[in-house]
Amino acid sequence: MNTKHSSRRNFLRTASLGGLLAINIPEIAAAAPATKKIGLAKEDIILFQGDSITDAHRKRDDNNCNSPAGLGSGYPVLAAADLLSRYPGKSLNIYNKGVSGNKVYQLAERWQADCLDIKPSVLSILVGVNDFWHTLVNGYTGTITTYRDDYKALLDRTKQALPEVKLIIGEPYAVIGIKAVDAKWYPAFNEYRQAARELAESFGASFIPYQEIYDKAQKSAPGSYWTADGVHPTLAGARLMAEAWLQTVKG
């Protein structure tokens, strides 16, 4: 029997409506807070960047800010909806330019058009899972050193072009035992998580500990409730991530 699917089925079968409602996403996200708060200013340009977790099937030819289609179906659109409803007087401009499958060097290849030309005042980056995952499945030869050096170069380039940009860096995460994520990921993947944290500290960014958040969430429901394959979030997982992201900003 496939134990991870059985676990999810048993959870859904036995959980009462009251039990499901007891899953408090804001409390889970608050239990692993971001390292600092980013202040939002009037007419801030907020840009979400990363891989498929951020991309979330967005309409890539929609370049309008605050567009539901352009923001995709994942955590960026959920976070954007909350921001726009909370701060209607700030006239925020929110974009998503995540691209499925990207590693750091691929962000760098499109960085001028998909970041610097947009001139974000708040830049949120979540990247790293493919930098490791693709070494297992796609023959990618990059290493932890490649990831760290490429990421640092990208952040250096960004700060040179946009010295006042407010940075938010998300921790790469993976939920073990769910489809794509197995014991082969560890302990090597932990180095990518640590590298992202260290870069956030070095560049004065707010750091979102997504791994800790997902780990805590599994005390309320199994991993398959939060992520479909160990990496890509379900709707509940996307809401969890959006809530964690929202806790990095203040009006």
Tab-separated table of C-alpha atoms in Angstrom:
chain	number	residue	atom	x	y	z
A	1	MET	CA	0.000	0.000	0.000
A	2	ASN	CA	1.181	3.522	-0.762
A	3	THR	CA	1.475	4.878	2.767
A	4	LYS	CA	1.544	8.572	1.889
A	5	HIS	CA	-1.709	8.352	-0.099
A	6	SER	CA	-3.230	6.149	2.596
A	7	SER	CA	-2.301	8.732	5.217
A	8	ARG	CA	-4.026	11.481	3.298
A	9	ARG	CA	-7.128	9.369	2.660
A	10	ASN	CA	-7.335	8.431	6.326
A	11	PHE	CA	-6.983	12.057	7.328
A	12	LEU	CA	-9.758	13.187	4.997
A	13	ARG	CA	-11.960	10.246	5.984
A	14	THR	CA	-11.683	10.677	9.723
A	15	ALA	CA	-11.384	14.443	10.115
A	16	SER	CA	-14.623	16.097	11.150
A	17	LEU	CA	-15.656	19.455	9.733
A	18	GLY	CA	-14.764	20.994	13.065
A	19	GLY	CA	-11.319	19.403	12.904
A	20	LEU	CA	-10.687	20.839	9.448
A	21	LEU	CA	-11.811	24.277	10.526
A	22	ALA	CA	-9.386	24.038	13.437
A	23	ILE	CA	-6.437	24.230	11.040
A	24	ASN	CA	-5.417	27.829	11.685
A	25	ILE	CA	-3.150	28.908	8.859
A	26	PRO	CA	-2.263	32.323	10.326
A	27	GLU	CA	-1.186	30.663	13.579
A	28	ILE	CA	0.962	28.104	11.739
A	29	ALA	CA	2.668	30.844	9.725
A	30	ALA	CA	3.134	33.017	12.813
A	31	ALA	CA	4.869	30.167	14.625
A	32	ALA	CA	7.848	30.564	12.262
A	33	PRO	CA	8.036	34.325	11.695
A	34	ALA	CA	10.099	36.063	9.040
A	35	THR	CA	13.315	37.619	10.283
A	36	LYS	CA	12.243	41.253	9.770
A	37	LYS	CA	9.323	43.387	8.624
A	38	ILE	CA	9.356	45.312	5.346
A	39	GLY	CA	7.568	48.647	5.426
A	40	LEU	CA	5.231	49.353	2.513
A	41	ALA	CA	5.107	52.825	0.979
A	42	LYS	CA	2.596	54.486	-1.315
A	43	GLU	CA	2.892	53.332	-4.940
A	44	ASP	CA	5.368	50.585	-4.085
A	45	ILE	CA	6.123	48.223	-6.968
A	46	ILE	CA	6.135	44.674	-5.601
A	47	LEU	CA	7.665	41.920	-7.716
A	48	PHE	CA	7.462	38.182	-7.062
A	49	GLN	CA	10.267	36.173	-8.667
A	50	GLY	CA	11.222	32.513	-8.727
A	51	ASP	CA	10.361	29.175	-10.292
A	52	SER	CA	7.133	27.200	-10.746
A	53	ILE	CA	6.085	27.625	-7.115
A	54	THR	CA	5.876	31.347	-7.821
A	55	ASP	CA	4.874	31.068	-11.496
A	56	ALA	CA	1.753	29.040	-10.627
A	57	HIS	CA	0.506	28.967	-14.242
A	58	ARG	CA	0.440	32.737	-14.616
A	59	LYS	CA	-0.447	34.195	-18.026
A	60	ARG	CA	3.018	35.258	-19.122
A	61	ASP	CA	1.928	37.724	-21.791
A	62	ASP	CA	-0.154	39.658	-19.265
A	63	ASN	CA	2.182	42.416	-18.112
A	64	ASN	CA	-0.402	44.446	-16.215
A	65	CYS	CA	0.061	45.006	-12.515
A	66	ASN	CA	-2.534	43.575	-10.126
A	67	SER	CA	-3.870	41.255	-12.811
A	68	PRO	CA	-5.352	37.964	-11.531
A	69	ALA	CA	-4.256	36.184	-14.715
A	70	GLY	CA	-0.779	37.710	-14.615
A	71	LEU	CA	-0.314	36.804	-10.960
A	72	GLY	CA	-1.154	33.113	-11.443
A	73	SER	CA	-2.993	30.765	-9.111
A	74	GLY	CA	-0.456	30.396	-6.283
A	75	TYR	CA	0.763	32.292	-3.247
A	76	PRO	CA	1.521	35.575	-5.125
A	77	VAL	CA	-2.098	36.138	-6.155
A	78	LEU	CA	-3.349	35.254	-2.671
A	79	ALA	CA	-0.847	37.610	-1.047
A	80	ALA	CA	-1.618	40.318	-3.597
A	81	ALA	CA	-5.351	40.063	-2.962
A	82	ASP	CA	-4.801	40.590	0.754
A	83	LEU	CA	-2.391	43.480	0.206
A	84	LEU	CA	-4.719	45.294	-2.172
A	85	SER	CA	-7.686	44.895	0.152
A	86	ARG	CA	-5.732	45.884	3.273
A	87	TYR	CA	-4.063	48.959	1.785
A	88	PRO	CA	-6.346	50.497	-0.834
A	89	GLY	CA	-4.862	53.938	-0.225
A	90	LYS	CA	-1.309	52.865	-1.059
A	91	SER	CA	-1.896	52.268	-4.802
A	92	LEU	CA	0.358	49.208	-4.812
A	93	ASN	CA	1.547	47.767	-8.129
A	94	ILE	CA	2.093	44.008	-7.907
A	95	TYR	CA	3.683	41.735	-10.517
A	96	ASN	CA	4.647	38.063	-10.793
A	97	LYS	CA	7.501	37.046	-13.092
A	98	GLY	CA	8.253	33.548	-11.805
A	99	VAL	CA	9.092	30.981	-14.487
A	100	SER	CA	8.594	27.251	-14.060
A	101	GLY	CA	11.766	25.177	-13.925
A	102	ASN	CA	14.101	28.098	-13.298
A	103	LYS	CA	17.363	27.852	-11.446
A	104	VAL	CA	19.295	30.916	-10.306
A	105	TYR	CA	21.332	31.236	-13.490
A	106	GLN	CA	18.099	31.283	-15.508
A	107	LEU	CA	16.747	34.092	-13.387
A	108	ALA	CA	19.963	35.953	-14.187
A	109	GLU	CA	19.474	35.424	-17.926
A	110	ARG	CA	16.116	37.242	-17.862
A	111	TRP	CA	16.809	39.596	-14.959
A	112	GLN	CA	17.066	42.813	-16.931
A	113	ALA	CA	13.632	42.545	-18.532
A	114	ASP	CA	11.884	40.620	-15.746
A	115	CYS	CA	13.230	42.551	-12.782
A	116	LEU	CA	15.486	45.558	-13.277
A	117	ASP	CA	13.367	47.182	-15.990
A	118	ILE	CA	10.295	46.861	-13.738
A	119	LYS	CA	12.176	48.773	-11.017
A	120	PRO	CA	10.588	47.049	-8.033
A	121	SER	CA	10.778	48.765	-4.677
A	122	VAL	CA	9.950	45.423	-2.988
A	123	LEU	CA	11.474	42.283	-4.504
A	124	SER	CA	10.501	38.808	-3.313
A	125	ILE	CA	12.600	35.845	-4.498
A	126	LEU	CA	11.996	32.136	-3.934
A	127	VAL	CA	14.485	29.981	-5.836
A	128	GLY	CA	16.648	26.962	-5.100
A	129	VAL	CA	14.567	23.816	-5.242
A	130	ASN	CA	15.393	23.238	-8.927
A	131	ASP	CA	19.061	24.028	-8.340
A	132	PHE	CA	19.099	20.857	-6.262
A	133	TRP	CA	16.197	18.781	-7.655
A	134	HIS	CA	17.494	18.918	-11.231
A	135	THR	CA	20.785	17.363	-10.153
A	136	LEU	CA	18.729	14.256	-9.309
A	137	VAL	CA	16.396	14.110	-12.314
A	138	ASN	CA	17.600	16.309	-15.184
A	139	GLY	CA	21.351	15.858	-15.242
A	140	TYR	CA	22.067	19.375	-14.020
A	141	THR	CA	25.677	19.606	-12.851
A	142	GLY	CA	25.445	22.661	-10.619
A	143	THR	CA	26.528	22.349	-6.983
A	144	ILE	CA	25.776	24.145	-3.753
A	145	THR	CA	28.707	26.408	-4.589
A	146	THR	CA	27.138	27.193	-7.955
A	147	TYR	CA	23.866	28.067	-6.256
A	148	ARG	CA	25.450	30.244	-3.612
A	149	ASP	CA	27.737	32.095	-6.031
A	150	ASP	CA	25.047	32.607	-8.689
A	151	TYR	CA	22.563	33.840	-6.107
A	152	LYS	CA	25.054	36.261	-4.559
A	153	ALA	CA	25.939	37.625	-7.999
A	154	LEU	CA	22.243	38.128	-8.776
A	155	LEU	CA	21.668	39.984	-5.521
A	156	ASP	CA	24.811	42.109	-6.017
A	157	ARG	CA	23.593	43.037	-9.494
A	158	THR	CA	20.172	43.901	-8.147
A	159	LYS	CA	21.456	46.126	-5.356
A	160	GLN	CA	23.798	47.928	-7.753
A	161	ALA	CA	20.907	48.743	-10.087
A	162	LEU	CA	18.283	49.265	-7.362
A	163	PRO	CA	20.144	50.287	-4.206
A	164	GLU	CA	16.954	51.108	-2.261
A	165	VAL	CA	15.104	47.895	-3.092
A	166	LYS	CA	13.575	46.062	-0.120
A	167	LEU	CA	14.361	42.360	-0.369
A	168	ILE	CA	12.358	39.335	0.749
A	169	ILE	CA	14.033	35.936	0.329
A	170	GLY	CA	12.056	32.735	0.708
A	171	GLU	CA	13.672	29.555	1.957
A	172	PRO	CA	13.728	26.655	-0.532
A	173	TYR	CA	11.696	23.825	0.996
A	174	ALA	CA	10.734	20.195	0.339
A	175	VAL	CA	8.298	17.894	2.139
A	176	ILE	CA	9.852	14.442	2.414
A	177	GLY	CA	7.780	11.361	1.645
A	178	ILE	CA	5.509	13.076	-0.884
A	179	LYS	CA	6.052	11.777	-4.440
A	180	ALA	CA	9.160	13.576	-5.748
A	181	VAL	CA	10.887	14.104	-2.407
A	182	ASP	CA	12.611	11.127	-0.793
A	183	ALA	CA	15.644	10.369	1.356
A	184	LYS	CA	18.013	11.147	-1.555
A	185	TRP	CA	17.339	14.825	-0.980
A	186	TYR	CA	18.931	14.833	2.453
A	187	PRO	CA	21.164	16.020	3.943
A	188	ALA	CA	22.410	17.761	0.756
A	189	PHE	CA	19.291	19.891	0.238
A	190	ASN	CA	19.709	21.426	3.687
A	191	GLU	CA	22.783	23.250	2.384
A	192	TYR	CA	20.639	25.124	-0.148
A	193	ARG	CA	18.261	26.178	2.592
A	194	GLN	CA	21.158	27.399	4.703
A	195	ALA	CA	22.729	29.268	1.788
A	196	ALA	CA	19.504	31.180	1.163
A	197	ARG	CA	19.301	32.121	4.843
A	198	GLU	CA	22.909	33.322	4.900
A	199	LEU	CA	22.409	35.414	1.761
A	200	ALA	CA	19.290	36.979	3.258
A	201	GLU	CA	21.287	37.959	6.328
A	202	SER	CA	24.168	39.286	4.226
A	203	PHE	CA	21.887	41.483	2.099
A	204	GLY	CA	19.637	42.657	4.914
A	205	ALA	CA	16.619	40.862	3.473
A	206	SER	CA	13.599	39.537	5.276
A	207	PHE	CA	13.887	35.738	5.287
A	208	ILE	CA	10.792	33.505	5.225
A	209	PRO	CA	11.507	30.058	6.782
A	210	TYR	CA	9.166	28.079	4.551
A	211	GLN	CA	10.634	24.705	5.550
A	212	GLU	CA	9.862	25.301	9.207
A	213	ILE	CA	6.381	26.507	8.279
A	214	TYR	CA	5.635	23.358	6.267
A	215	ASP	CA	7.064	21.203	9.056
A	216	LYS	CA	4.764	22.865	11.576
A	217	ALA	CA	1.784	22.583	9.241
A	218	GLN	CA	2.160	18.799	9.191
A	219	LYS	CA	1.179	18.715	12.851
A	220	SER	CA	-2.299	19.775	11.695
A	221	ALA	CA	-2.600	17.752	8.470
A	222	PRO	CA	-0.357	15.375	6.501
A	223	GLY	CA	2.168	16.659	3.996
A	224	SER	CA	-0.031	15.714	1.035
A	225	TYR	CA	-2.652	18.167	2.323
A	226	TRP	CA	-0.165	21.016	1.841
A	227	THR	CA	1.829	19.955	-1.227
A	228	ALA	CA	0.934	17.790	-4.204
A	229	ASP	CA	4.400	16.370	-4.847
A	230	GLY	CA	6.581	17.522	-1.975
A	231	VAL	CA	7.413	20.808	-3.701
A	232	HIS	CA	4.410	22.400	-5.402
A	233	PRO	CA	1.765	23.619	-2.953
A	234	THR	CA	-1.856	22.605	-2.931
A	235	LEU	CA	-4.402	25.387	-2.500
A	236	ALA	CA	-4.000	25.055	1.270
A	237	GLY	CA	-0.215	25.173	0.891
A	238	ALA	CA	-0.411	28.265	-1.297
A	239	ARG	CA	-2.551	29.974	1.335
A	240	LEU	CA	-0.036	28.960	4.003
A	241	MET	CA	2.799	30.488	1.979
A	242	ALA	CA	0.827	33.660	1.258
A	243	GLU	CA	0.139	34.126	4.963
A	244	ALA	CA	3.822	33.674	5.776
A	245	TRP	CA	4.712	36.182	3.066
A	246	LEU	CA	2.192	38.722	4.370
A	247	GLN	CA	3.836	38.563	7.769
A	248	THR	CA	7.000	40.041	6.254
A	249	VAL	CA	5.319	43.366	5.436
A	250	LYS	CA	3.693	46.153	7.410
A	251	GLY	CA	1.676	49.164	6.340
